[in-house]
Short mmCIF file of C-alpha atoms in Angstrom, two decimals:
data_model
loop_
_atom_site.label_atom_id
_atom_site.label_comp_id
_atom_site.label_asym_id
_atom_site.label_seq_id
_atom_site.Cartn_x
_atom_site.Cartn_y
_atom_site.Cartn_z
CA MET Y 1 63.30 -37.75 -48.82
CA ARG Y 2 64.39 -34.96 -46.48
CA LEU Y 3 65.51 -31.79 -48.28
CA PRO Y 4 68.38 -29.63 -46.96
CA GLY Y 5 67.14 -26.76 -44.83
CA GLN Y 6 68.09 -24.03 -47.33
CA ILE Y 7 66.34 -25.75 -50.25
CA HIS Y 8 63.33 -26.56 -48.07
CA SER Y 9 62.99 -22.89 -47.07
CA CYS Y 10 63.32 -21.71 -50.66
CA LEU Y 11 60.61 -24.13 -51.77
CA LEU Y 12 58.28 -22.93 -49.02
CA ALA Y 13 58.88 -19.30 -50.06
CA SER Y 14 58.27 -20.17 -53.72
CA ILE Y 15 55.03 -21.98 -52.88
CA ALA Y 16 53.88 -18.98 -50.83
CA PHE Y 17 54.55 -16.64 -53.78
CA VAL Y 18 52.68 -18.92 -56.20
CA LEU Y 19 49.70 -19.09 -53.83
CA LEU Y 20 49.65 -15.30 -53.44
CA PHE Y 21 49.91 -14.84 -57.21
CA THR Y 22 47.02 -17.28 -57.69
CA VAL Y 23 44.89 -15.35 -55.21
CA MET Y 24 45.70 -12.14 -57.11
CA CYS Y 25 44.67 -13.74 -60.39
CA GLY Y 26 41.40 -14.96 -58.86
CA THR Y 27 40.73 -11.46 -57.57
CA VAL Y 28 41.33 -10.07 -61.05
CA PHE Y 29 38.63 -12.26 -62.54
CA ALA Y 30 36.23 -11.23 -59.77
CA ALA Y 31 37.09 -7.59 -60.34
CA GLY Y 32 36.44 -8.07 -64.04
CA ILE Y 33 32.77 -8.61 -63.26
CA GLU Y 34 32.68 -5.22 -61.58
CA ASP Y 35 34.82 -3.40 -64.12
CA ARG Y 36 34.88 -4.82 -67.66
CA GLN Y 37 36.65 -1.87 -69.24
CA ALA Y 38 40.27 -2.88 -69.85
CA ALA Y 39 43.11 -0.39 -69.86
CA VAL Y 40 43.69 1.24 -73.25
CA ARG Y 41 47.46 0.72 -73.04
CA PRO Y 42 47.99 -2.27 -70.72
CA TRP Y 43 51.56 -3.11 -71.76
CA SER Y 44 54.71 -1.12 -71.03
CA VAL Y 45 58.35 -1.66 -71.89
CA SER Y 46 61.18 0.32 -70.38
CA LEU Y 47 64.90 0.86 -70.93
CA GLN Y 48 66.73 1.65 -67.69
CA THR Y 49 70.18 2.54 -66.43
CA ARG Y 50 71.45 2.36 -62.86
CA TYR Y 51 74.55 3.68 -61.18
CA PHE Y 52 75.61 1.88 -57.98
CA PHE Y 53 77.51 3.92 -55.38
CA GLN Y 54 78.79 3.19 -51.86
CA SER Y 55 77.86 -0.42 -52.56
CA ARG Y 56 79.62 -3.61 -51.46
CA THR Y 57 79.12 -7.33 -51.00
CA SER Y 58 81.15 -8.92 -48.22
CA TYR Y 59 81.71 -12.03 -46.18
CA GLU Y 60 83.63 -13.10 -43.08
CA PHE Y 61 84.21 -16.19 -40.97
CA GLY Y 62 85.60 -16.94 -37.54
CA ASN Y 63 88.23 -19.31 -36.18
CA PRO Y 64 86.67 -22.71 -35.41
CA PHE Y 65 89.61 -23.48 -33.09
CA PRO Y 66 90.74 -21.73 -29.89
CA PRO Y 67 90.80 -18.81 -29.24
CA HIS Y 68 87.72 -18.72 -31.56
CA GLN Y 69 88.24 -15.11 -32.70
CA ALA Y 70 85.54 -13.78 -34.99
CA PRO Y 71 86.20 -12.58 -37.52
CA LEU Y 72 89.29 -14.50 -38.49
CA SER Y 73 89.06 -13.21 -42.05
CA ARG Y 74 86.89 -10.61 -43.80
CA LEU Y 75 86.67 -9.79 -47.52
CA GLU Y 76 84.78 -6.76 -48.88
CA PHE Y 77 84.18 -6.38 -52.61
CA PRO Y 78 83.14 -3.11 -54.32
CA LEU Y 79 80.02 -2.97 -56.49
CA ASP Y 80 80.14 0.68 -57.61
CA SER Y 81 79.42 0.44 -61.34
CA TRP Y 82 77.06 1.25 -64.22
CA TRP Y 83 74.28 -1.15 -65.20
CA ALA Y 84 71.70 -1.20 -68.00
CA GLY Y 85 68.57 -3.21 -68.47
CA ALA Y 86 65.00 -3.55 -69.68
CA SER Y 87 61.66 -4.26 -68.08
CA MET Y 88 58.18 -5.24 -69.20
CA ARG Y 89 54.89 -4.91 -67.31
CA ARG Y 90 51.24 -5.82 -67.92
CA GLU Y 91 48.47 -3.85 -66.24
CA PHE Y 92 45.10 -5.43 -65.46
CA SER Y 93 42.03 -3.89 -63.88
CA ARG Y 94 42.99 -5.04 -60.37
CA PHE Y 95 46.67 -6.02 -60.48
CA SER Y 96 49.85 -5.77 -62.51
CA ALA Y 97 52.82 -8.09 -63.08
CA GLY Y 98 56.26 -7.38 -64.46
CA VAL Y 99 59.83 -8.52 -64.88
CA GLU Y 100 63.15 -6.69 -65.27
CA PHE Y 101 66.67 -7.74 -66.29
CA PHE Y 102 69.95 -5.88 -65.76
CA ARG Y 103 73.61 -6.47 -66.71
CA ASN Y 104 76.70 -4.52 -65.77
CA LEU Y 105 78.14 -2.02 -68.26
CA SER Y 106 81.31 -1.30 -66.26
CA ASP Y 107 84.26 -3.64 -66.68
CA GLU Y 108 85.92 -2.30 -63.53
CA ALA Y 109 84.25 -1.61 -60.20
CA ARG Y 110 85.10 1.71 -58.58
CA GLY Y 111 86.87 1.35 -55.25
CA VAL Y 112 89.01 -1.51 -53.97
CA MET Y 113 88.55 -4.97 -52.53
CA MET Y 114 89.70 -5.08 -48.89
CA ASP Y 115 90.95 -8.32 -47.31
CA SER Y 116 91.64 -8.36 -43.55
CA ASP Y 117 92.88 -11.15 -41.24
CA TRP Y 118 93.11 -11.53 -37.45
CA ASP Y 119 95.27 -14.67 -37.20
CA ASP Y 120 97.38 -14.04 -34.06
CA ALA Y 121 96.12 -16.49 -31.40
CA ALA Y 122 97.93 -14.53 -28.67
CA GLN Y 123 96.28 -11.25 -29.74
CA PRO Y 124 93.01 -12.27 -31.44
CA ALA Y 125 91.73 -8.66 -31.65
CA LEU Y 126 94.82 -7.51 -33.58
CA LYS Y 127 94.48 -7.14 -37.35
CA THR Y 128 97.64 -8.83 -38.60
CA ILE Y 129 97.21 -8.81 -42.40
CA TYR Y 130 95.55 -6.28 -44.69
CA SER Y 131 95.42 -6.08 -48.48
CA GLU Y 132 93.77 -3.93 -51.14
CA SER Y 133 93.25 -4.76 -54.79
CA SER Y 134 91.54 -3.34 -57.83
CA CYS Y 135 88.44 -5.26 -58.83
CA ARG Y 136 87.36 -6.26 -62.32
CA MET Y 137 83.65 -6.91 -62.84
CA GLU Y 138 82.96 -9.75 -65.23
CA PRO Y 139 79.43 -10.34 -66.64
CA SER Y 140 77.03 -9.96 -63.71
CA TYR Y 141 73.25 -9.99 -63.66
CA MET Y 142 70.15 -8.93 -61.73
CA VAL Y 143 66.62 -10.20 -62.39
CA ARG Y 144 63.43 -9.22 -60.59
CA ALA Y 145 59.80 -10.32 -61.08
CA ASP Y 146 56.78 -9.19 -59.07
CA ALA Y 147 53.01 -8.90 -58.99
CA ASP Y 148 50.97 -6.29 -57.10
CA LEU Y 149 47.32 -5.95 -56.10
CA LYS Y 150 45.30 -2.71 -56.12
CA ILE Y 151 43.45 -2.23 -52.79
CA SER Y 152 43.18 1.57 -52.47
CA ASP Y 153 39.52 1.67 -53.54
CA TRP Y 154 38.66 -1.22 -51.21
CA ILE Y 155 39.80 0.78 -48.17
CA GLY Y 156 38.36 4.10 -49.31
CA LEU Y 157 41.52 5.98 -50.27
CA PRO Y 158 41.21 9.01 -52.58
CA GLY Y 159 41.68 8.51 -56.31
CA TRP Y 160 45.08 10.21 -56.36
CA LEU Y 161 46.52 7.64 -53.91
CA ASP Y 162 47.18 4.08 -55.08
CA LEU Y 163 48.19 1.48 -52.45
CA ARG Y 164 49.26 -2.01 -53.49
CA PRO Y 165 50.70 -5.01 -51.62
CA LEU Y 166 53.20 -6.90 -53.74
CA ALA Y 167 55.23 -10.09 -53.79
CA GLY Y 168 57.99 -11.39 -56.01
CA LEU Y 169 61.38 -12.91 -56.58
CA ALA Y 170 64.77 -11.23 -57.13
CA TRP Y 171 68.05 -12.82 -58.18
CA GLN Y 172 71.53 -11.28 -58.23
CA ARG Y 173 74.80 -12.77 -59.42
CA PHE Y 174 78.06 -10.84 -59.12
CA THR Y 175 81.31 -12.11 -60.66
CA LEU Y 176 84.40 -10.19 -59.55
CA VAL Y 177 88.14 -10.71 -60.04
CA THR Y 178 90.68 -8.84 -57.92
CA HIS Y 179 93.96 -7.77 -59.48
CA ASP Y 180 97.12 -5.70 -59.00
CA GLY Y 181 97.01 -5.08 -55.27
CA PHE Y 182 99.29 -4.95 -52.26
CA GLN Y 183 99.43 -6.73 -48.90
CA SER Y 184 100.74 -5.52 -45.56
CA GLU Y 185 101.55 -7.92 -42.72
CA ILE Y 186 102.82 -7.16 -39.24
CA GLY Y 187 106.51 -8.04 -39.07
CA LYS Y 188 106.85 -8.57 -42.82
CA GLY Y 189 106.17 -5.17 -44.35
CA THR Y 190 104.32 -4.61 -47.63
CA GLU Y 191 104.49 -6.59 -50.85
CA LEU Y 192 102.88 -6.11 -54.25
CA LEU Y 193 100.33 -8.59 -55.60
CA PRO Y 194 100.60 -8.32 -59.41
CA GLY Y 195 98.07 -9.98 -61.69
CA ASP Y 196 94.78 -11.63 -60.73
CA GLY Y 197 94.37 -12.55 -57.07
CA ILE Y 198 90.85 -13.78 -56.25
CA ARG Y 199 87.93 -14.88 -58.41
CA PHE Y 200 84.71 -14.32 -56.48
CA GLU Y 201 81.15 -15.26 -57.41
CA GLN Y 202 78.20 -14.24 -55.23
CA THR Y 203 74.55 -15.21 -55.75
CA TYR Y 204 71.54 -13.94 -53.79
CA TRP Y 205 67.99 -15.31 -54.10
CA GLN Y 206 65.39 -12.97 -52.55
CA PHE Y 207 61.73 -13.93 -51.98
CA PHE Y 208 60.06 -10.65 -51.06
CA THR Y 209 56.78 -9.09 -50.03
CA GLY Y 210 55.94 -5.48 -49.32
CA LEU Y 211 53.89 -2.38 -50.14
CA LYS Y 212 53.94 0.11 -53.01
CA THR Y 213 52.30 3.54 -52.87
CA THR Y 214 51.84 5.92 -55.80
CA PHE Y 215 50.81 9.57 -55.46
CA GLU Y 216 49.26 11.09 -58.59
CA LEU Y 217 50.49 14.70 -58.73
CA GLY Y 218 48.32 15.92 -61.59
CA LYS Y 219 49.45 17.22 -64.99
CA PRO Y 220 51.62 20.31 -64.37
CA PHE Y 221 53.79 21.95 -67.06
CA HIS Y 222 51.66 20.46 -69.87
CA LEU Y 223 52.68 16.93 -68.84
CA THR Y 224 50.28 14.04 -69.33
CA ARG Y 225 51.15 12.63 -65.92
CA LEU Y 226 53.34 13.26 -62.88
CA ALA Y 227 53.46 10.47 -60.29
CA PHE Y 228 55.65 9.73 -57.27
CA THR Y 229 56.06 6.11 -56.12
CA MET Y 230 57.46 4.71 -52.88
CA GLN Y 231 58.08 1.02 -52.28
CA GLY Y 232 59.31 -0.93 -49.29
CA ASP Y 233 59.69 -4.70 -49.00
CA TRP Y 234 61.23 -7.44 -46.89
CA ALA Y 235 62.76 -10.62 -48.30
CA TYR Y 236 63.86 -14.04 -47.19
CA VAL Y 237 67.35 -14.51 -48.66
CA ALA Y 238 69.30 -17.59 -49.68
CA GLY Y 239 72.89 -16.83 -50.60
CA SER Y 240 75.90 -18.71 -51.93
CA ASN Y 241 79.38 -17.58 -52.85
CA GLU Y 242 82.63 -19.08 -54.08
CA ASP Y 243 86.07 -17.57 -53.52
CA HIS Y 244 88.98 -18.99 -55.52
CA HIS Y 245 92.34 -17.75 -54.16
CA LEU Y 246 94.40 -17.80 -57.36
CA LEU Y 247 97.71 -16.94 -55.65
CA ARG Y 248 97.58 -19.75 -53.08
CA THR Y 249 99.27 -23.13 -53.52
CA GLY Y 250 96.90 -25.74 -54.90
CA ASN Y 251 93.27 -25.21 -55.86
CA ARG Y 252 92.16 -23.32 -52.73
CA ILE Y 253 88.43 -22.54 -52.75
CA THR Y 254 86.14 -21.31 -49.98
CA ARG Y 255 82.36 -21.46 -50.22
CA GLU Y 256 79.59 -20.00 -48.08
CA LYS Y 257 75.97 -21.18 -47.94
CA THR Y 258 73.82 -18.73 -46.00
CA THR Y 259 70.26 -17.65 -45.27
CA GLY Y 260 68.95 -14.41 -43.86
CA ASP Y 261 66.83 -11.44 -44.84
CA ALA Y 262 66.87 -8.23 -46.84
CA TRP Y 263 65.22 -4.83 -46.69
CA HIS Y 264 64.61 -2.92 -49.90
CA ALA Y 265 63.36 0.64 -50.49
CA LEU Y 266 62.64 2.50 -53.72
CA VAL Y 267 61.51 6.01 -54.63
CA ASN Y 268 60.67 6.94 -58.21
CA LEU Y 269 59.28 9.96 -60.07
CA LYS Y 270 57.45 9.24 -63.36
CA ILE Y 271 57.10 12.09 -65.87
CA GLY Y 272 54.60 11.61 -68.72
CA PHE Y 273 55.44 13.43 -71.96
CA THR Y 274 52.69 11.85 -74.07
CA GLN Y 275 50.07 9.16 -73.51
CA ASN Y 276 52.64 6.61 -74.67
CA LEU Y 277 56.03 7.96 -73.60
CA SER Y 278 57.30 8.77 -70.13
CA ALA Y 279 60.60 9.09 -68.25
CA ASN Y 280 61.51 8.17 -64.71
CA ILE Y 281 64.20 9.06 -62.20
CA GLY Y 282 64.68 7.55 -58.77
CA ALA Y 283 66.86 5.95 -56.11
CA GLU Y 284 67.02 2.52 -54.54
CA TYR Y 285 68.51 0.90 -51.43
CA LEU Y 286 69.04 -2.79 -50.59
CA ARG Y 287 70.50 -4.27 -47.40
CA ILE Y 288 71.16 -8.01 -47.15
CA LYS Y 289 72.33 -9.90 -44.04
CA SER Y 290 72.79 -13.66 -43.78
CA THR Y 291 74.60 -16.34 -41.78
CA GLY Y 292 75.46 -19.96 -42.50
CA SER Y 293 78.35 -22.32 -43.20
CA HIS Y 294 81.89 -21.95 -44.53
CA ASN Y 295 83.61 -24.69 -46.53
CA LEU Y 296 87.34 -24.78 -47.33
CA THR Y 297 88.79 -27.14 -49.93
CA ASN Y 298 92.29 -27.58 -51.35
CA ASN Y 299 93.01 -30.64 -53.46
CA ILE Y 300 96.81 -30.45 -53.04
CA PHE Y 301 96.59 -30.78 -49.26
CA ASP Y 302 93.48 -33.01 -49.28
CA ILE Y 303 91.48 -30.43 -47.30
CA ASP Y 304 87.68 -30.44 -47.20
CA PHE Y 305 86.51 -28.75 -44.01
CA THR Y 306 83.17 -27.13 -43.09
CA PHE Y 307 82.17 -25.05 -40.06
CA ASP Y 308 79.70 -22.29 -39.13
CA HIS Y 309 81.51 -20.27 -36.45
CA GLY Y 310 81.31 -16.53 -37.19
CA VAL Y 311 80.13 -17.00 -40.79
CA LYS Y 312 78.38 -13.88 -42.10
CA VAL Y 313 77.57 -12.69 -45.63
CA TRP Y 314 76.10 -9.26 -46.26
CA SER Y 315 75.64 -6.59 -48.90
CA GLU Y 316 74.67 -2.93 -48.95
CA GLN Y 317 73.63 -1.50 -52.30
CA TRP Y 318 72.68 2.07 -53.24
CA ASN Y 319 71.81 3.08 -56.79
CA ALA Y 320 70.41 6.03 -58.73
CA LEU Y 321 68.23 5.09 -61.69
CA MET Y 322 66.68 6.66 -64.74
CA GLY Y 323 64.85 5.40 -67.80
CA LEU Y 324 62.35 5.76 -70.61
CA GLU Y 325 59.04 3.89 -70.80
CA TYR Y 326 56.74 3.22 -73.75
CA ARG Y 327 53.12 2.12 -73.23
CA PHE Y 328 51.04 0.31 -75.84
#
């Protein structure tokens, strides 16, 4: 049986992660021979909050027919909002593994959804229709799991510098509903769009690998620990989204299936108050770019049409984060 390309790629990435995790586990057992003294407090749980700013998830597609303008349509959804979540991590002598889960706190995303069209065949570069709408954020989720491997002592780094390659899996699902907007069209003026307009669901799967570096800054101000962490990673991305135009005649739905990549960066300052309790503050950036196919269906008009011309899905996400951690 031949699997679709997107599923085949995801399986390959999953297998690669499992193999890397297995190698890490094998290394741990080998390291245990060298160092049998386990950490006194190997477990940690953390409560976190994140605020997303200047963040969006967007998609566009081109015209599959002459004059083949791209984009033909572009939709940009705001993600600026508050999130809360929890994480758990287990430290071993040579590696650590953890998982985190977040859900949105905000019911409304800050900013507006922007919808633009270039549908004049005689002037394909002319934006003919533009609309803005408020954007409600329904239950949305982010999950991330990773494992890292300590190598700093293997390559002779000083004790205050910890370098670790890492690998993992991240999943995001955003559910957004536009409402109470307006639309401007050349030659027709501006009209209001009361009520709900578009229901949009976006999912990103990210299979990532990268490096994490921690600088131990000593114990100033009577703290038990002060540490600064930087992380950078690259991911293979598989994305899917569904856009239900609620104001259109019939059941008009567009869907994108895309693959691409993502770059992720994180900086974090950990402040230890006691041996068990610490706080953290940091910032995070994620950029996703992908291309693929666009499918349009409408049961009233018996439409089911798929093409890949000018199909792009992307997201840019900035967030500031803070939290409390307890070790045991």
